[in-house]
Short mmCIF file of C-alpha atoms in Angstrom, two decimals:
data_model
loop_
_atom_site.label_atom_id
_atom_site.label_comp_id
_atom_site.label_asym_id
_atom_site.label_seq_id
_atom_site.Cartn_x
_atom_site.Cartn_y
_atom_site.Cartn_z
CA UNK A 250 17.84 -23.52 24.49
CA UNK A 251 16.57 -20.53 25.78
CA UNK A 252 16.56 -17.28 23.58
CA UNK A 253 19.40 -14.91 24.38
CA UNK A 254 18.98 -11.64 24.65
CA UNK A 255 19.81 -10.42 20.73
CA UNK A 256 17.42 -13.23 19.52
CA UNK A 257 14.47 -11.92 21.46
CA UNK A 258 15.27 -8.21 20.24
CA UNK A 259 15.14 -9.68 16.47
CA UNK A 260 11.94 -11.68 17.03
CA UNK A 261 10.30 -8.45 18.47
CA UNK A 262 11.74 -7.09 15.17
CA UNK A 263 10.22 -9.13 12.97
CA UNK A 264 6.93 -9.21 14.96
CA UNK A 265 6.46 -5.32 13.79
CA UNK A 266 7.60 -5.76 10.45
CA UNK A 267 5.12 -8.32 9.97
CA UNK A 268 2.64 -6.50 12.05
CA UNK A 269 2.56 -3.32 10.47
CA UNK A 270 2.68 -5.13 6.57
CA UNK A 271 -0.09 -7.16 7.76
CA UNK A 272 -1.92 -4.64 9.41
CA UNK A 273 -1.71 -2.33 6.55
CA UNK A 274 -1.61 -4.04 2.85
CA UNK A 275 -5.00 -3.74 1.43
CA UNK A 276 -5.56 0.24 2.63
CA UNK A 277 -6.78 1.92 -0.49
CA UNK A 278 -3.72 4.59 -0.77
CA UNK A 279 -3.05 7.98 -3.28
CA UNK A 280 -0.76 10.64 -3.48
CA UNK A 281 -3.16 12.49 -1.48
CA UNK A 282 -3.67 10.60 1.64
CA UNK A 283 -0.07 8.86 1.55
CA UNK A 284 1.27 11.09 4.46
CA UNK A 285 -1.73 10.02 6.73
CA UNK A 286 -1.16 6.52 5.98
CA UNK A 287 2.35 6.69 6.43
CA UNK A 288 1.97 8.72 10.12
CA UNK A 289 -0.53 6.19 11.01
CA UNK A 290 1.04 2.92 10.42
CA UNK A 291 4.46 5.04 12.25
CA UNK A 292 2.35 5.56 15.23
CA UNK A 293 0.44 2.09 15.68
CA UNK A 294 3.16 0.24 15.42
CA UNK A 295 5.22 1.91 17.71
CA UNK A 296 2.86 1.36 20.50
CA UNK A 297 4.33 -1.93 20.76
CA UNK A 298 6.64 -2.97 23.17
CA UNK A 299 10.45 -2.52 22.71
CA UNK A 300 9.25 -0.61 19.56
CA UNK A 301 12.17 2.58 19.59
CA UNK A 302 11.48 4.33 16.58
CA UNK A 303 9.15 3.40 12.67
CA UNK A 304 10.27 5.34 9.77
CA UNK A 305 7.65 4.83 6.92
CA UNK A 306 8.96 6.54 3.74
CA UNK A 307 6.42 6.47 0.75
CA UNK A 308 7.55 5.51 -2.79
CA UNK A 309 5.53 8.73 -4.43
CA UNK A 310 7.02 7.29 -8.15
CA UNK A 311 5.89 3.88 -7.57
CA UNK A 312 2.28 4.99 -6.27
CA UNK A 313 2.00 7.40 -9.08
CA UNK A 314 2.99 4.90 -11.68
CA UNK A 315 1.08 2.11 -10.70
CA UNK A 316 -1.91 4.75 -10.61
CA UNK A 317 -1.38 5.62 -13.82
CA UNK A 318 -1.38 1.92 -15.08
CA UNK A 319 -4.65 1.18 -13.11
CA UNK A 320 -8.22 1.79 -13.95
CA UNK A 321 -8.47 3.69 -10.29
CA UNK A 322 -7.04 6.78 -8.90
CA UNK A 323 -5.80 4.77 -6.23
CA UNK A 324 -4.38 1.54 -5.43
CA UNK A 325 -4.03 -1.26 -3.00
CA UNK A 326 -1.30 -0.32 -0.18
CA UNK A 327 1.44 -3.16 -0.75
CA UNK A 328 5.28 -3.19 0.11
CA UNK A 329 5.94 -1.59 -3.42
CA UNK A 330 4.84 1.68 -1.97
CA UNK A 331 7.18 2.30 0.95
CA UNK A 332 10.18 2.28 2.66
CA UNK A 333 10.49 1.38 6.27
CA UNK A 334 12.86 1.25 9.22
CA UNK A 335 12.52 -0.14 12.32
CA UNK A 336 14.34 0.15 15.24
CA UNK A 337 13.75 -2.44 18.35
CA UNK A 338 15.65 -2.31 21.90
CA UNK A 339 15.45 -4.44 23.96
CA UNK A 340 17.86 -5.57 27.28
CA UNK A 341 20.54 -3.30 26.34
CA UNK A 342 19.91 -4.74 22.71
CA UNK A 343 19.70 -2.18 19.31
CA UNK A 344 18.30 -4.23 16.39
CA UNK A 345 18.04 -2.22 13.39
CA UNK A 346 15.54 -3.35 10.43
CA UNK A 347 14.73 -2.56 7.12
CA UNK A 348 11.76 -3.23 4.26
CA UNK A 349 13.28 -2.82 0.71
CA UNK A 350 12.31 -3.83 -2.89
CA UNK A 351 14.14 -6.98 -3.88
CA UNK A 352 13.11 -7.03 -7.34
CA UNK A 353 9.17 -7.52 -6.86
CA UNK A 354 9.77 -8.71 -3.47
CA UNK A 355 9.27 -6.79 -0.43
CA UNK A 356 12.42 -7.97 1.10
CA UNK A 357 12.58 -7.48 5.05
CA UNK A 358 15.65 -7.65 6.45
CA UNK A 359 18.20 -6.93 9.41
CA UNK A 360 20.53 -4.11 8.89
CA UNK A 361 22.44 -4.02 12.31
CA UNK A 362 22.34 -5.76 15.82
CA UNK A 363 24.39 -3.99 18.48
CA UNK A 364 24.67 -3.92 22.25
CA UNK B 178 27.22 -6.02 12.98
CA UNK B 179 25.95 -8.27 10.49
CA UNK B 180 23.33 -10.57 11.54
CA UNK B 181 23.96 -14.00 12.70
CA UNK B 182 22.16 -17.16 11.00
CA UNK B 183 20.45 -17.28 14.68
CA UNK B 184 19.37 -13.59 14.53
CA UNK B 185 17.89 -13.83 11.49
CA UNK B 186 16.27 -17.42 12.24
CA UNK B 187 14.39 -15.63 14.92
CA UNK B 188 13.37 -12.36 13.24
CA UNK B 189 11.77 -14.77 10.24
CA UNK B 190 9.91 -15.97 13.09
CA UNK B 191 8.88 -12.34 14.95
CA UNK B 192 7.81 -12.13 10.79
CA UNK B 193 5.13 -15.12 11.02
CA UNK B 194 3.59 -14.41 14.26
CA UNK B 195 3.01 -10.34 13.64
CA UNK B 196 2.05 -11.46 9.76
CA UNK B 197 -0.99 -13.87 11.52
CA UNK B 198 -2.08 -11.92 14.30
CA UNK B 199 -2.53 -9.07 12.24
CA UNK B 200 -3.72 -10.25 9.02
CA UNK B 201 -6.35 -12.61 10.40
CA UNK B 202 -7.30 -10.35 13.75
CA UNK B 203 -10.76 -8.98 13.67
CA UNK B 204 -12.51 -11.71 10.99
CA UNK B 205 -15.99 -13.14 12.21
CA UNK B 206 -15.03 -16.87 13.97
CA UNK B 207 -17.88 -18.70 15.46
CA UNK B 208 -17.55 -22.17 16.92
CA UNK B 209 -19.08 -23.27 13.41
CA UNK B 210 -16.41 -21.29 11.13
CA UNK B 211 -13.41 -21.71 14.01
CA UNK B 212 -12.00 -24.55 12.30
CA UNK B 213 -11.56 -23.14 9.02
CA UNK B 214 -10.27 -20.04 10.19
CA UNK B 215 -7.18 -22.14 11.46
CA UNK B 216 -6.71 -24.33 8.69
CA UNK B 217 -6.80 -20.60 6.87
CA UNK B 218 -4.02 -19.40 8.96
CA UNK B 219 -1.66 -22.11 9.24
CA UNK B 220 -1.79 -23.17 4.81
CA UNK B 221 -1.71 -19.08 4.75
CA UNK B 222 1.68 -18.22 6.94
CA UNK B 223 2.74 -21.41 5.89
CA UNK B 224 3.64 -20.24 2.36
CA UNK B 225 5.78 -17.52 4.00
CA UNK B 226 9.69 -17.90 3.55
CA UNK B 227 11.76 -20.47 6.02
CA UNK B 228 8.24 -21.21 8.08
CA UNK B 229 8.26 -24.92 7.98
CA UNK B 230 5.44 -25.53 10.34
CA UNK B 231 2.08 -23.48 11.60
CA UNK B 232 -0.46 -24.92 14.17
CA UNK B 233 -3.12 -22.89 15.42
CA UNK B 234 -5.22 -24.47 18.49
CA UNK B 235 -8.94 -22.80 18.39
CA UNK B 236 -9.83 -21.84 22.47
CA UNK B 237 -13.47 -22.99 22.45
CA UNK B 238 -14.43 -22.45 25.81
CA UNK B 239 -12.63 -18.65 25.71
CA UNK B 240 -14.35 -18.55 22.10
CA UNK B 241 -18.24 -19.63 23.63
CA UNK B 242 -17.57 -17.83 26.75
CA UNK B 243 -16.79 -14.54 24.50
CA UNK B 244 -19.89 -15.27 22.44
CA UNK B 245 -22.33 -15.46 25.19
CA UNK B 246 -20.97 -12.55 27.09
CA UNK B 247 -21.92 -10.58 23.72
CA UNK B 248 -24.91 -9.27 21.78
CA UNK B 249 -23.78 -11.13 18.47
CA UNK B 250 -23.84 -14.82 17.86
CA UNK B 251 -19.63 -14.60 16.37
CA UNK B 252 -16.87 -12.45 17.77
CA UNK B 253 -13.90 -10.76 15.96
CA UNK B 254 -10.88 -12.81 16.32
CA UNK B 255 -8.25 -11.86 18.54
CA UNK B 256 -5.14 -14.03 20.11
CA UNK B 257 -7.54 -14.61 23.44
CA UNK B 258 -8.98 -17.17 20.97
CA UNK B 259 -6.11 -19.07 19.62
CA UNK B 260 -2.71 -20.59 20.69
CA UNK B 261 0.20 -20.81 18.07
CA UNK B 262 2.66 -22.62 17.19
CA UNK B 263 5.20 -21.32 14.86
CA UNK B 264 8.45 -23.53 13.54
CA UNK B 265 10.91 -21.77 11.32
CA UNK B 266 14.36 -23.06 10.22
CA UNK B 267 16.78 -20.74 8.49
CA UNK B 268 20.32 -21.64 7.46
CA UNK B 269 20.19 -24.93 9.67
CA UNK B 270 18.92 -22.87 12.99
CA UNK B 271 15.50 -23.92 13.90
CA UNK B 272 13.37 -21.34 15.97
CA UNK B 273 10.30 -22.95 17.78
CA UNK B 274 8.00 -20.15 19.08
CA UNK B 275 4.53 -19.71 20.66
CA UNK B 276 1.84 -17.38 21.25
CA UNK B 277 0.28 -17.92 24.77
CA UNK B 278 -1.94 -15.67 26.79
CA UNK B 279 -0.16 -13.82 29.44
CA UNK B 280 -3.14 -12.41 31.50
CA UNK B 281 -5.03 -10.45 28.91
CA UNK B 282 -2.05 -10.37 26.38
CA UNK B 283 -1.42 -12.48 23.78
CA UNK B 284 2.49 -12.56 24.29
CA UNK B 285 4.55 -14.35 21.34
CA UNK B 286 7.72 -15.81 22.31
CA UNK B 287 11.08 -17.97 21.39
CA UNK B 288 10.58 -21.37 23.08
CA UNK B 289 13.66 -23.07 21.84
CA UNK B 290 16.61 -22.18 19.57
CA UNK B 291 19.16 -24.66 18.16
CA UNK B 292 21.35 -25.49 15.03
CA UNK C 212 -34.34 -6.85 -10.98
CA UNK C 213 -31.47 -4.85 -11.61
CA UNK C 214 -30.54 -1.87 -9.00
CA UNK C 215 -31.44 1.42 -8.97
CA UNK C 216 -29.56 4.10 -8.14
CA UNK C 217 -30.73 4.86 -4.50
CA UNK C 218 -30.14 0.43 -3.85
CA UNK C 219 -26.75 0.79 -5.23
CA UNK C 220 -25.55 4.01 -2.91
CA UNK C 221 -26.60 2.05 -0.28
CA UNK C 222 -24.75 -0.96 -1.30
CA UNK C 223 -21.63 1.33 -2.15
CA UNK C 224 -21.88 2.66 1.73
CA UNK C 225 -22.04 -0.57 2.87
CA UNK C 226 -18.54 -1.38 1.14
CA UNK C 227 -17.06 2.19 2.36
CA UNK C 228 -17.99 0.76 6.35
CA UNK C 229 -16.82 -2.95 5.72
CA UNK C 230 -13.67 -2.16 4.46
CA UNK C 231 -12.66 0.84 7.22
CA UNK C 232 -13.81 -1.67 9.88
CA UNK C 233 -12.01 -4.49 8.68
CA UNK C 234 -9.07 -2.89 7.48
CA UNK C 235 -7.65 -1.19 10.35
CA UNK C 236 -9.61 -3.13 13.27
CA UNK C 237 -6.51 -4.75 15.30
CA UNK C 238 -4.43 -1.96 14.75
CA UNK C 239 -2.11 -0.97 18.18
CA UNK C 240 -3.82 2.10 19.11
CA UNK C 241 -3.18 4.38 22.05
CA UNK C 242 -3.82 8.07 23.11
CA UNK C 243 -1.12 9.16 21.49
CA UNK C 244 -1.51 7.80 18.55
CA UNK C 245 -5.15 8.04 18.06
CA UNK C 246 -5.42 11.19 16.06
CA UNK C 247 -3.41 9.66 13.36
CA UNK C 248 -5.01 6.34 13.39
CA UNK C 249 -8.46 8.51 12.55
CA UNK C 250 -6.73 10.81 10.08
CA UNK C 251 -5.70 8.04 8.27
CA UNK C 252 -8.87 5.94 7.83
CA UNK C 253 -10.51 9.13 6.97
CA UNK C 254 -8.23 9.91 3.98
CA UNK C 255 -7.84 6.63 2.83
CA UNK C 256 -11.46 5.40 2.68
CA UNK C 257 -12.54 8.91 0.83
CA UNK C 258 -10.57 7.24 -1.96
CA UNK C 259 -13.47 4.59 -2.64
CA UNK C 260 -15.32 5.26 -5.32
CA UNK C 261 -18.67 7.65 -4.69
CA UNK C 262 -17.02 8.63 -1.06
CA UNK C 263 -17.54 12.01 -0.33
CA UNK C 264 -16.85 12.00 3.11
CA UNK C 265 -15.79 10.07 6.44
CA UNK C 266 -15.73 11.57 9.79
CA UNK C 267 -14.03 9.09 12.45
CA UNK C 268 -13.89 10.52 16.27
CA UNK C 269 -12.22 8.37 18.65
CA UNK C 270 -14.06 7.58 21.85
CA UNK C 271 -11.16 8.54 24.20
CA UNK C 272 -12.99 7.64 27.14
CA UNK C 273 -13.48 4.04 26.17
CA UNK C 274 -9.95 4.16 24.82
CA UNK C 275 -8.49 5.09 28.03
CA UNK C 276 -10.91 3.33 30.19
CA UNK C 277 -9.55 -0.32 28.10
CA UNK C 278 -5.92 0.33 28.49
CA UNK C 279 -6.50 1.00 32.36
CA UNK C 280 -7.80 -2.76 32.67
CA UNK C 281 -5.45 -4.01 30.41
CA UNK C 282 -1.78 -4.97 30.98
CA UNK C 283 -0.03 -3.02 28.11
CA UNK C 284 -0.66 0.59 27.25
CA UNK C 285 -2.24 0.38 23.85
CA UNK C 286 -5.58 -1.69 23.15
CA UNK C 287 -6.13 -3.18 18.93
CA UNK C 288 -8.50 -0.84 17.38
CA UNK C 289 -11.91 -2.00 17.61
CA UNK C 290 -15.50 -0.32 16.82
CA UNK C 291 -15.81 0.10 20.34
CA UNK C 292 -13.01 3.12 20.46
CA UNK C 293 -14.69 5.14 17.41
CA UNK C 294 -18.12 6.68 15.82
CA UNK C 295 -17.76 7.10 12.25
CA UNK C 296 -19.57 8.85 9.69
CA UNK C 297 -19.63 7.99 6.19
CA UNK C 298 -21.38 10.32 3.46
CA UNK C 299 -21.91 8.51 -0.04
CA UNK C 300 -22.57 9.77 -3.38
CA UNK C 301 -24.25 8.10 -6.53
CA UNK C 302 -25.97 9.11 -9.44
CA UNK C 303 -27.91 12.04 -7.33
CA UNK C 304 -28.59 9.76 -4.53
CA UNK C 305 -27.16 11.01 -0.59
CA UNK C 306 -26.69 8.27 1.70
CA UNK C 307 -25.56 8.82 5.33
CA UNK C 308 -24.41 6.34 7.23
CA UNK C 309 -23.04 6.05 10.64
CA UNK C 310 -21.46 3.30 12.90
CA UNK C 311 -22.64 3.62 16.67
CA UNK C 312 -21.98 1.23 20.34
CA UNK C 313 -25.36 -0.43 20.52
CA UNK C 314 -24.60 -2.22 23.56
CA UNK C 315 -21.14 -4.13 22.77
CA UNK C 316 -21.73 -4.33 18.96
CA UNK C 317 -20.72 -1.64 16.92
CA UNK C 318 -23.83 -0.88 14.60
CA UNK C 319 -23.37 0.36 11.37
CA UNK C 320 -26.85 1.94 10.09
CA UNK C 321 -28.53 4.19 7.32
CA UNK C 322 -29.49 7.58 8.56
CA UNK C 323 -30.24 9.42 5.57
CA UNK C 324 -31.37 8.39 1.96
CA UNK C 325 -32.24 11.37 -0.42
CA UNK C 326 -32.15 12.44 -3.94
CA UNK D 52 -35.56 9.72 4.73
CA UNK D 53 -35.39 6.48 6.76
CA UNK D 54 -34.04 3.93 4.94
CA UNK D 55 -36.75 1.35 2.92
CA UNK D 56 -35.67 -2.98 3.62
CA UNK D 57 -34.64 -2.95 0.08
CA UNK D 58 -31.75 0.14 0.77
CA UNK D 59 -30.99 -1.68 4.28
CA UNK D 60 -30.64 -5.40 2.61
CA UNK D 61 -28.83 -3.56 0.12
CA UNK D 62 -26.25 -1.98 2.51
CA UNK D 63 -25.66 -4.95 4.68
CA UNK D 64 -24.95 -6.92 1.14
CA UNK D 65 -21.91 -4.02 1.22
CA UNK D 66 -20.81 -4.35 4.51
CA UNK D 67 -20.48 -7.99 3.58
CA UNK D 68 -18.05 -7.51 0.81
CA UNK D 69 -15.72 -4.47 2.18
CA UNK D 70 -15.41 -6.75 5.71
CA UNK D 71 -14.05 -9.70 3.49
CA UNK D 72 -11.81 -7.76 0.98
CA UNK D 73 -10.46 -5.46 3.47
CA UNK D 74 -9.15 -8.86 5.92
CA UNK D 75 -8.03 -10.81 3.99
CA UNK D 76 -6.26 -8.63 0.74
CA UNK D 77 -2.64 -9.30 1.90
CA UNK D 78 -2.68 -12.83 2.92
CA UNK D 79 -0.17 -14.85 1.42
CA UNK D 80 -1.72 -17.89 -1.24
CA UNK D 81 -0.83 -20.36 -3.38
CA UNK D 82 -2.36 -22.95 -5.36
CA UNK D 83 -1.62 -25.47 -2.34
CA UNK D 84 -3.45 -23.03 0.24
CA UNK D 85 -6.32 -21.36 -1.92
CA UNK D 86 -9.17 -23.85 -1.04
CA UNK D 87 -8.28 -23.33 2.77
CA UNK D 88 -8.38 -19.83 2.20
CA UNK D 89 -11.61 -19.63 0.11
CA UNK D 90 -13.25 -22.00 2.74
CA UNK D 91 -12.18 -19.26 5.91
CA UNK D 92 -13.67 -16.44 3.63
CA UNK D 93 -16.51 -17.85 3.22
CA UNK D 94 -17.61 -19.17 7.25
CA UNK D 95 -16.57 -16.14 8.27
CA UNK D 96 -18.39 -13.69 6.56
CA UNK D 97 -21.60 -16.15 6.60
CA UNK D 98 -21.29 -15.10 10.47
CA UNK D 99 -22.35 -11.70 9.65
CA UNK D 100 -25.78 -10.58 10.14
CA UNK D 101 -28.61 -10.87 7.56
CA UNK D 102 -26.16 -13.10 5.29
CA UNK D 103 -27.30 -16.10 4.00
CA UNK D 104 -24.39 -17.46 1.53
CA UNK D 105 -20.49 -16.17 0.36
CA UNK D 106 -19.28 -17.98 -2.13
CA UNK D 107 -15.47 -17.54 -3.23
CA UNK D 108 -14.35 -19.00 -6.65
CA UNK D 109 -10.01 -18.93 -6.78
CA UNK D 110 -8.87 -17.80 -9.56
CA UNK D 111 -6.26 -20.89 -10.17
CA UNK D 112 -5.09 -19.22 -13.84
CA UNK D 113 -4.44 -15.72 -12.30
CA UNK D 114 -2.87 -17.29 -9.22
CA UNK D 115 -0.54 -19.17 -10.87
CA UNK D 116 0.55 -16.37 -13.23
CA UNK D 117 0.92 -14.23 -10.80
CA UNK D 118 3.39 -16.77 -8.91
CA UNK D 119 5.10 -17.48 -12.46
CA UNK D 120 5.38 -13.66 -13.31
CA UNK D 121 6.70 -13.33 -9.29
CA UNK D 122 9.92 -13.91 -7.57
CA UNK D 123 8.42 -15.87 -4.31
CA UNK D 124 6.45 -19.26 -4.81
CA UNK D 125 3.15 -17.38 -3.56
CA UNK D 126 1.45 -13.98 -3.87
CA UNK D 127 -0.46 -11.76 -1.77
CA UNK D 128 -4.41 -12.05 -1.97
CA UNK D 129 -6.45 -9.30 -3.52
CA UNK D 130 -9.17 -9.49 -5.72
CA UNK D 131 -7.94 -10.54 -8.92
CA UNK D 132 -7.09 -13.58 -7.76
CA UNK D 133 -11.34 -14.81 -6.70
CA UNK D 134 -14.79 -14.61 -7.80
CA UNK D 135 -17.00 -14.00 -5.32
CA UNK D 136 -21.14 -14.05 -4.60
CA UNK D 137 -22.77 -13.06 -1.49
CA UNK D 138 -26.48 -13.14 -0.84
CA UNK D 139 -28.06 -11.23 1.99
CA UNK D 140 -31.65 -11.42 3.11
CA UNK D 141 -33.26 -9.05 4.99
CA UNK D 142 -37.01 -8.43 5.69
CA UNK D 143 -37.65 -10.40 2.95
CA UNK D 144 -35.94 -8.97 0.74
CA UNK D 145 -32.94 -11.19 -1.19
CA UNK D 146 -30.11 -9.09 -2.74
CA UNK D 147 -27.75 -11.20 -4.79
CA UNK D 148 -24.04 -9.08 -5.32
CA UNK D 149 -20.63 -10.13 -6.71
CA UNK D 150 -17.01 -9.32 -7.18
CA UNK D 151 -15.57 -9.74 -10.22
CA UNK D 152 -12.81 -8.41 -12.62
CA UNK D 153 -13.34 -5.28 -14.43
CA UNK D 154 -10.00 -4.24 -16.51
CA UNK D 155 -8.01 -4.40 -13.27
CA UNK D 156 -10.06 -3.25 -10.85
CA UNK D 157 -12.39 -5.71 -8.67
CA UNK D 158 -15.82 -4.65 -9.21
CA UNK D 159 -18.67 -5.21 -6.29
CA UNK D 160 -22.19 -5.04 -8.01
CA UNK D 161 -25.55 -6.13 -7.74
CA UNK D 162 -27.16 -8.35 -9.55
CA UNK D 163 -30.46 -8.91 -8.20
CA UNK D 164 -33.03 -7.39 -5.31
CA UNK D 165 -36.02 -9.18 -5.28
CA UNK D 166 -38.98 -9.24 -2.31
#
């Protein structure tokens, strides 16, 4: 069948959420130069369509301790290092979204779909 | 609201297709190296939760055309050079999408949904 | 033979421009959100090692001039939107390096090599 | 100073390895799609200019702990997961480089320039 309208605004969901992990994992990332990173990836990704509104919400503990176990004074940006929301409308359509730790997992996940 | 099976089906979708475009966009693909670049992809997004099936179609003539237009014997990839295929199933819903060029756009979408 | 120094700044420059390029090419990028795209690539790439400095200037012109013949209003970040300058460091050695449009390829080059 | 072939062969080695860290850290791997992935890595960075062979070893013992130490049945690639050589020629001069693990960080080195 067809895709109604709240299944297209959670595909254009997931399309950033993947997008902007995707995009991003693998930037070399410290305390320092966090908040550019963070604005950045907020920015891009809301360039795409339907795209309301990308909170990105670094993990400062996490970074620091994962420097401090590491041979580097920075690390490899993963999941592990931030917090995001995402917020998609599309047709009338509010899909709210969410990246949070699931153990080691960066779970992604839908937190609200309302029209 | 809390999402439907349907919802989510289709956001674990949105997930694969912004995860490929994004992690493989810009890599070096020559007619040579095109093939492995897809077998690369689909194994790749593959291994992602409730994604049961990847294809990725190479677009030779867009890919020589590109090439020959250029200064470089390879191009960076982008989804002008590919169509995909994208199956997920989630909770018994299965989500087939696509990524197709729309003009210049490479515009991902929800083909079929059913349970 | 093994390297010396001035072989391995170059070789650590190389690294700085491979992984800006390939990290954030195909990243949404727009008008609007150029400045942070650039701030970002800046601050994270001066945390490689030896990095003591990377200038990127977006090429608005050929920013705006690609989303006027496109059909969405944001291009992916390519090396034809930017000139970048890297400055590295090593053992007493100054390399700088710079990526410039030569024709449709985005040429990354040695300027400078002193001690 | 204008850079000598030895500096230049040395920075394109560079370019060669940021380019292929910096796409494809993040991509999801397993056992099942490592060879697919090594394969990709190494056609499309053999596109680049001036380089003459990439050669990507999986690390199959790090991979799988990794996965056994994880909660999902694959992990995201960096570089503690491959080996890798790349040779560059230019102007006659060969530089042989390669990644490999130092403590926890992924080390890029050269090991020979020779005319």
């Amino acid at each position: 069948m067809d895709p109604t309208d709240d299944q297209v605004a959670c595909f254009e969901a997931g399309i950033k959420f993947g997008s902007l992990y995707h995009q991003f994992a693998g930037t070399p990332v410290s305390p320092e130069s966090a908040d550019s990173l963070a604005r950045a990836i907020e920015e891009a990704i809301e360039n795409q369509p339907h795209c309301e509104e990308v909170q990105v919400s670094i993990r400062e503990e996490a970074l620091r301790a994962a420097i401090d176990a590491g041979d580097a004074d920075y690390v490899e940006f993963t999941g592990e290092f931030a917090d995001v929301d995402v917020v998609v409308e599309y047709e009338g359509v509010t899909v709210e979204t969410a990246m949070r730790m699931d153990g080691d997992y960066p779970l992604m996940a839908i937190e609200d779909v309302r029209e």
